[in-house]
GROMACS .gro file of C-alpha atoms in nm:
model
  319
    1MET     CA    1   0.218   0.166   2.480
    2GLU     CA    2   0.151  -0.185   2.350
    3LYS     CA    3   0.477  -0.448   2.453
    4GLU     CA    4   0.599  -0.557   2.131
    5ASN     CA    5   0.591  -0.921   2.228
    6GLY     CA    6   0.358  -1.063   1.930
    7PHE     CA    7   0.506  -1.169   1.595
    8HIS     CA    8   0.331  -0.945   1.387
    9LEU     CA    9   0.490  -0.643   1.635
   10GLU     CA   10   0.843  -0.841   1.636
   11LEU     CA   11   0.881  -0.901   1.275
   12ARG     CA   12   0.746  -0.592   1.166
   13PRO     CA   13   0.968  -0.378   0.878
   14LYS     CA   14   1.218  -0.142   1.040
   15THR     CA   15   1.254   0.020   0.682
   16PHE     CA   16   1.111   0.019   0.330
   17ASP     CA   17   1.361  -0.189   0.240
   18GLU     CA   18   1.192  -0.473   0.501
   19VAL     CA   19   0.881  -0.386   0.297
   20ARG     CA   20   0.697  -0.765   0.139
   21GLY     CA   21   0.505  -0.701  -0.166
   22ASN     CA   22   0.389  -0.365  -0.280
   23VAL     CA   23   0.701  -0.261  -0.455
   24ALA     CA   24   0.547  -0.009  -0.713
   25THR     CA   25   0.404   0.159  -0.372
   26VAL     CA   26   0.689   0.158  -0.185
   27LYS     CA   27   0.956   0.235  -0.509
   28VAL     CA   28   0.729   0.619  -0.533
   29LEU     CA   29   0.685   0.634  -0.159
   30LYS     CA   30   1.075   0.618  -0.115
   31GLU     CA   31   1.128   0.895  -0.409
   32MET     CA   32   0.898   1.111  -0.269
   33LEU     CA   33   1.021   1.104   0.071
   34SER     CA   34   1.385   1.172  -0.051
   35ARG     CA   35   1.320   1.509  -0.244
   36PRO     CA   36   1.370   1.821  -0.044
   37THR     CA   37   1.023   1.969  -0.037
   38LYS     CA   38   0.757   1.661   0.084
   39PRO     CA   39   0.436   1.659   0.087
   40HIS     CA   40   0.215   1.695   0.363
   41SER     CA   41  -0.093   1.488   0.338
   42TYR     CA   42  -0.049   1.131   0.225
   43LEU     CA   43  -0.369   0.860   0.174
   44LEU     CA   44  -0.319   0.518   0.235
   45TYR     CA   45  -0.569   0.267   0.142
   46GLY     CA   46  -0.613  -0.110   0.102
   47PRO     CA   47  -0.731  -0.450   0.282
   48THR     CA   48  -0.750  -0.530   0.679
   49GLY     CA   49  -0.368  -0.661   0.771
   50CYS     CA   50  -0.169  -0.551   0.423
   51GLY     CA   51   0.075  -0.300   0.570
   52LYS     CA   52  -0.080   0.064   0.587
   53THR     CA   53  -0.014   0.154   0.925
   54THR     CA   54   0.340  -0.012   0.898
   55ILE     CA   55   0.426   0.240   0.606
   56ALA     CA   56   0.223   0.509   0.741
   57ARG     CA   57   0.484   0.474   1.069
   58LEU     CA   58   0.762   0.419   0.795
   59ILE     CA   59   0.644   0.751   0.602
   60ALA     CA   60   0.689   0.932   0.964
   61LYS     CA   61   1.021   0.762   1.002
   62GLU     CA   62   1.135   0.899   0.661
   63LEU     CA   63   1.005   1.245   0.772
   64GLY     CA   64   1.241   1.257   1.058
   65CYS     CA   65   0.925   1.199   1.282
   66HIS     CA   66   1.047   1.115   1.679
   67SER     CA   67   0.835   0.853   1.821
   68SER     CA   68   0.686   1.101   2.085
   69GLU     CA   69   0.540   1.318   1.814
   70LEU     CA   70   0.387   1.072   1.560
   71TYR     CA   71   0.001   1.070   1.706
   72GLU     CA   72  -0.229   0.782   1.679
   73MET     CA   73  -0.596   0.783   1.622
   74ASN     CA   74  -0.829   0.500   1.510
   75THR     CA   75  -1.122   0.728   1.382
   76ALA     CA   76  -1.364   0.436   1.500
   77ASN     CA   77  -1.344   0.566   1.864
   78THR     CA   78  -1.261   0.948   1.783
   79ARG     CA   79  -1.457   1.018   1.477
   80GLY     CA   80  -1.619   1.269   1.616
   81ILE     CA   81  -1.604   1.696   1.534
   82ASP     CA   82  -1.445   1.769   1.873
   83SER     CA   83  -1.122   1.486   1.847
   84ILE     CA   84  -1.056   1.696   1.527
   85ARG     CA   85  -1.075   2.033   1.662
   86GLU     CA   86  -0.830   1.872   1.936
   87VAL     CA   87  -0.630   1.786   1.720
   88ILE     CA   88  -0.607   2.083   1.492
   89GLU     CA   89  -0.587   2.293   1.800
   90PHE     CA   90  -0.294   2.056   1.871
   91SER     CA   91  -0.138   2.073   1.555
   92HIS     CA   92  -0.073   2.453   1.654
   93TYR     CA   93   0.196   2.401   1.843
   94VAL     CA   94   0.601   2.303   1.726
   95PRO     CA   95   0.728   1.955   1.790
   96THR     CA   96   0.945   1.953   2.144
   97MET     CA   97   1.150   1.663   1.996
   98GLY     CA   98   1.234   1.726   1.658
   99LYS     CA   99   1.113   1.908   1.348
  100VAL     CA  100   0.812   1.737   1.268
  101LYS     CA  101   0.454   1.602   1.401
  102VAL     CA  102   0.304   1.350   1.247
  103PHE     CA  103  -0.085   1.266   1.280
  104LEU     CA  104  -0.237   0.932   1.202
  105PHE     CA  105  -0.578   0.855   1.109
  106ASP     CA  106  -0.636   0.503   1.091
  107GLU     CA  107  -0.952   0.384   0.964
  108ALA     CA  108  -1.009   0.749   0.825
  109HIS     CA  109  -1.320   0.656   0.673
  110GLN     CA  110  -1.484   0.692   0.972
  111ILE     CA  111  -1.452   1.005   1.023
  112THR     CA  112  -1.791   1.207   1.033
  113GLY     CA  113  -1.926   1.441   0.829
  114VAL     CA  114  -1.895   1.804   0.991
  115ALA     CA  115  -1.522   1.583   1.098
  116ALA     CA  116  -1.453   1.516   0.814
  117GLU     CA  117  -1.508   1.940   0.725
  118ALA     CA  118  -1.269   2.034   0.988
  119LEU     CA  119  -0.980   1.814   0.910
  120LEU     CA  120  -1.047   1.929   0.539
  121LYS     CA  121  -0.913   2.270   0.661
  122ILE     CA  122  -0.625   2.151   0.849
  123LEU     CA  123  -0.533   1.982   0.458
  124GLU     CA  124  -0.603   2.293   0.282
  125ASP     CA  125  -0.346   2.505   0.544
  126THR     CA  126  -0.092   2.234   0.730
  127PRO     CA  127   0.119   2.381   0.929
  128PRO     CA  128   0.527   2.352   0.766
  129TYR     CA  129   0.600   2.103   1.067
  130VAL     CA  130   0.310   1.926   1.037
  131TYR     CA  131   0.216   1.567   0.846
  132ILE     CA  132  -0.119   1.416   0.815
  133ILE     CA  133  -0.138   1.045   0.692
  134LEU     CA  134  -0.483   0.895   0.643
  135ALA     CA  135  -0.517   0.531   0.653
  136THR     CA  136  -0.850   0.325   0.559
  137THR     CA  137  -1.024   0.004   0.412
  138ASN     CA  138  -1.259   0.183   0.236
  139PRO     CA  139  -1.152   0.537   0.072
  140GLU     CA  140  -1.472   0.548  -0.112
  141LYS     CA  141  -1.670   0.656   0.208
  142LEU     CA  142  -1.403   0.968   0.234
  143LEU     CA  143  -1.528   1.356   0.097
  144ALA     CA  144  -1.366   1.380  -0.214
  145THR     CA  145  -1.206   1.740  -0.112
  146VAL     CA  146  -1.010   1.531   0.165
  147LYS     CA  147  -0.897   1.239  -0.131
  148GLY     CA  148  -0.798   1.551  -0.327
  149ARG     CA  149  -0.601   1.695  -0.082
  150CYS     CA  150  -0.354   1.376  -0.013
  151GLU     CA  151  -0.083   1.202  -0.199
  152ARG     CA  152  -0.278   0.856  -0.254
  153PHE     CA  153  -0.109   0.488  -0.237
  154GLN     CA  154  -0.322   0.150  -0.245
  155VAL     CA  155  -0.161  -0.067  -0.036
  156HIS     CA  156  -0.202  -0.456  -0.192
  157ARG     CA  157  -0.215  -0.791  -0.034
  158LEU     CA  158   0.084  -0.946  -0.126
  159LYS     CA  159   0.102  -1.205  -0.420
  160ASP     CA  160   0.060  -1.569  -0.401
  161HIS     CA  161   0.450  -1.664  -0.424
  162GLU     CA  162   0.537  -1.279  -0.183
  163MET     CA  163   0.323  -1.451   0.056
  164MET     CA  164   0.476  -1.780   0.064
  165ASN     CA  165   0.806  -1.641   0.078
  166PHE     CA  166   0.692  -1.481   0.359
  167ILE     CA  167   0.584  -1.720   0.601
  168LEU     CA  168   0.887  -1.956   0.469
  169ASP     CA  169   1.077  -1.671   0.625
  170VAL     CA  170   0.926  -1.649   0.924
  171ILE     CA  171   0.930  -2.015   0.976
  172GLU     CA  172   1.331  -1.986   0.956
  173LYS     CA  173   1.360  -1.730   1.169
  174LYS     CA  174   1.152  -1.850   1.446
  175GLY     CA  175   1.232  -2.203   1.412
  176ILE     CA  176   0.944  -2.316   1.412
  177VAL     CA  177   0.891  -2.701   1.410
  178LEU     CA  178   0.590  -2.782   1.342
  179ALA     CA  179   0.524  -2.651   1.023
  180SER     CA  180   0.460  -2.955   0.783
  181ASP     CA  181   0.356  -2.888   0.418
  182LYS     CA  182   0.021  -2.886   0.521
  183ILE     CA  183  -0.003  -2.645   0.783
  184ILE     CA  184   0.221  -2.415   0.551
  185GLU     CA  185  -0.027  -2.424   0.278
  186ARG     CA  186  -0.310  -2.409   0.542
  187VAL     CA  187  -0.123  -2.097   0.712
  188HIS     CA  188  -0.130  -1.940   0.322
  189THR     CA  189  -0.454  -1.970   0.208
  190ILE     CA  190  -0.595  -1.817   0.585
  191ALA     CA  191  -0.368  -1.540   0.526
  192ASP     CA  192  -0.485  -1.473   0.194
  193GLY     CA  193  -0.233  -1.272   0.144
  194CYS     CA  194  -0.239  -1.051   0.469
  195PRO     CA  195   0.127  -1.023   0.630
  196ARG     CA  196  -0.039  -0.997   1.013
  197GLU     CA  197  -0.280  -1.223   0.987
  198ALA     CA  198  -0.010  -1.479   0.851
  199LEU     CA  199   0.234  -1.367   1.140
  200LEU     CA  200  -0.079  -1.397   1.416
  201LEU     CA  201  -0.145  -1.802   1.232
  202LEU     CA  202   0.235  -1.843   1.290
  203GLU     CA  203   0.260  -1.756   1.573
  204LYS     CA  204  -0.011  -1.994   1.767
  205ILE     CA  205   0.152  -2.274   1.580
  206CYS     CA  206   0.476  -2.193   1.742
  207ASN     CA  207   0.313  -2.200   2.081
  208ALA     CA  208   0.130  -2.528   1.964
  209GLU     CA  209   0.299  -2.852   2.138
  210ASN     CA  210   0.223  -3.091   1.849
  211GLU     CA  211   0.029  -3.085   1.485
  212ASP     CA  212  -0.242  -3.182   1.622
  213GLU     CA  213  -0.251  -2.885   1.825
  214ALA     CA  214  -0.130  -2.680   1.560
  215ASN     CA  215  -0.406  -2.770   1.367
  216LYS     CA  216  -0.668  -2.701   1.601
  217ALA     CA  217  -0.574  -2.355   1.643
  218LEU     CA  218  -0.559  -2.326   1.261
  219ASP     CA  219  -0.927  -2.471   1.251
  220ASP     CA  220  -1.007  -2.204   1.543
  221SER     CA  221  -0.862  -1.897   1.355
  222SER     CA  222  -1.035  -2.029   0.986
  223GLY     CA  223  -1.391  -2.143   1.099
  224SER     CA  224  -1.564  -1.802   0.942
  225LYS     CA  225  -1.347  -1.745   0.655
  226GLU     CA  226  -1.420  -2.074   0.577
  227ASP     CA  227  -1.774  -2.021   0.662
  228MET     CA  228  -1.814  -1.733   0.442
  229MET     CA  229  -1.598  -1.944   0.168
  230GLU     CA  230  -1.837  -2.180   0.177
  231ILE     CA  231  -2.150  -1.954   0.210
  232CYS     CA  232  -2.012  -1.761  -0.183
  233LYS     CA  233  -2.020  -2.105  -0.315
  234PHE     CA  234  -2.328  -2.184  -0.223
  235LEU     CA  235  -2.458  -1.836  -0.403
  236LEU     CA  236  -2.268  -1.886  -0.690
  237THR     CA  237  -2.419  -2.254  -0.773
  238LYS     CA  238  -2.713  -2.078  -0.706
  239GLY     CA  239  -2.809  -2.288  -0.405
  240LYS     CA  240  -3.147  -2.292  -0.335
  241ASN     CA  241  -3.165  -2.364   0.050
  242TRP     CA  242  -3.222  -2.019   0.263
  243LEU     CA  243  -3.123  -2.259   0.545
  244TYR     CA  244  -2.806  -2.352   0.515
  245ILE     CA  245  -2.725  -1.972   0.501
  246SER     CA  246  -2.868  -1.823   0.792
  247GLU     CA  247  -2.824  -2.149   0.979
  248LYS     CA  248  -2.390  -2.076   0.908
  249LEU     CA  249  -2.493  -1.686   0.989
  250LYS     CA  250  -2.668  -1.745   1.286
  251ALA     CA  251  -2.387  -1.925   1.426
  252ASN     CA  252  -2.127  -1.684   1.333
  253GLU     CA  253  -2.073  -1.392   1.579
  254ASP     CA  254  -1.782  -1.235   1.410
  255GLU     CA  255  -1.722  -0.849   1.315
  256VAL     CA  256  -1.948  -0.749   1.015
  257GLU     CA  257  -1.754  -0.552   0.844
  258ASP     CA  258  -1.490  -0.839   0.850
  259LEU     CA  259  -1.732  -1.062   0.695
  260ARG     CA  260  -1.814  -0.821   0.443
  261ARG     CA  261  -1.469  -0.759   0.326
  262MET     CA  262  -1.439  -1.152   0.291
  263VAL     CA  263  -1.797  -1.174   0.078
  264LEU     CA  264  -1.619  -0.874  -0.149
  265GLY     CA  265  -1.258  -1.041  -0.126
  266PHE     CA  266  -1.386  -1.393  -0.269
  267MET     CA  267  -1.662  -1.244  -0.519
  268GLN     CA  268  -1.327  -1.018  -0.635
  269THR     CA  269  -1.145  -1.269  -0.697
  270VAL     CA  270  -1.435  -1.459  -0.869
  271LEU     CA  271  -1.456  -1.163  -1.105
  272LEU     CA  272  -1.020  -1.225  -1.193
  273ASN     CA  273  -1.029  -1.517  -1.317
  274GLN     CA  274  -0.984  -1.536  -1.699
  275ASN     CA  275  -1.138  -1.862  -1.729
  276PRO     CA  276  -1.438  -1.794  -2.023
  277LYS     CA  277  -1.607  -2.104  -1.932
  278ASN     CA  278  -1.667  -1.914  -1.591
  279GLU     CA  279  -1.850  -1.621  -1.743
  280ARG     CA  280  -2.171  -1.650  -1.599
  281GLU     CA  281  -2.036  -1.740  -1.247
  282ARG     CA  282  -1.833  -1.364  -1.240
  283LEU     CA  283  -2.198  -1.206  -1.368
  284ARG     CA  284  -2.317  -1.365  -0.982
  285ALA     CA  285  -2.003  -1.230  -0.862
  286SER     CA  286  -2.071  -0.879  -1.002
  287GLU     CA  287  -2.394  -0.860  -0.845
  288VAL     CA  288  -2.312  -1.006  -0.512
  289ILE     CA  289  -2.081  -0.733  -0.525
  290GLU     CA  290  -2.268  -0.445  -0.600
  291ILE     CA  291  -2.513  -0.568  -0.307
  292PHE     CA  292  -2.236  -0.585  -0.055
  293SER     CA  293  -2.023  -0.273  -0.153
  294HIS     CA  294  -2.152  -0.052   0.111
  295SER     CA  295  -2.043  -0.037   0.498
  296PHE     CA  296  -2.248  -0.232   0.748
  297TRP     CA  297  -2.119   0.016   1.057
  298GLU     CA  298  -2.446   0.154   1.092
  299GLY     CA  299  -2.701  -0.184   1.026
  300GLY     CA  300  -2.488  -0.452   1.204
  301LYS     CA  301  -2.598  -0.806   1.168
  302PRO     CA  302  -2.962  -0.763   1.044
  303LYS     CA  303  -2.800  -0.522   0.738
  304LEU     CA  304  -2.527  -0.810   0.666
  305ILE     CA  305  -2.832  -1.104   0.679
  306GLN     CA  306  -3.066  -0.850   0.502
  307SER     CA  307  -2.817  -0.838   0.228
  308PHE     CA  308  -2.735  -1.207   0.217
  309PHE     CA  309  -3.122  -1.262   0.195
  310LYS     CA  310  -3.075  -1.034  -0.124
  311ALA     CA  311  -2.767  -1.164  -0.287
  312PHE     CA  312  -2.975  -1.519  -0.262
  313MET     CA  313  -3.306  -1.369  -0.406
  314LYS     CA  314  -3.097  -1.237  -0.707
  315MET     CA  315  -2.951  -1.552  -0.748
  316GLN     CA  316  -3.280  -1.716  -0.804
  317GLU     CA  317  -3.340  -1.442  -1.081
  318LEU     CA  318  -3.060  -1.519  -1.280
  319VAL     CA  319  -3.027  -1.797  -1.514
   0.00000   0.00000   0.00000
């Protein structure tokens, strides 16, 4: 078991009342879980780091699940049919501690087709003591029949004011002395509404010996995000130099799916901009979202580069 010594583990909410943001989702869950008859299947979907796994564990806790009867699986590593069959077989045994057992499938969209069909069977015929929770960043990849068997809850990033209050509360609670206004604003920007990311950044600042070292830690953490923001801005302003983008991509060694989500997050923000003068920019952002809408798990970095080139060429076509 992972040692709970990091901020993101130490300060993880212990109850629904401690969850930041997602007020509507938490309210519905609390009401649903307070009823005598509770759903047996749940789907949580939303961006990385916004609290899906935390909320899933709180659901398990509210269901009365003993910690030894909560089985968490990252389906990026266990997405095959054999793994799902093992879960199905194991679900037939009654819990030895408490009255329920809960299976949590993280990144559930990576469950392969045949395995997803097998998972569907247990969702359709769940033993009375078994509960299934699926968490994913890409719900569109799940079988429609799987989604249809679950109570679905969207988990959002924190709003700007929620994020700032969260950061300030952590700084006070942990006594972080190097948190100048500039550093706080940088943490707020880099974290982009994700509590886990904010906690990881604040922990780095807490471990720094001076403000220069704290800023260096933020520089190291924000490089990829800032690079992606620069590339996105370059695309939307119809930049004509492909070499600029290609050099940025060559130097980047981050996970391609993380980079894809950064692009989508930036473009979604542009689309939500209400300024009527930015209509042309919103049109371009919509085109980029279409190009980056599908996962790069199979294609890897070549697919990422190809998608950026396709977006670059598309921007040259738009007036």
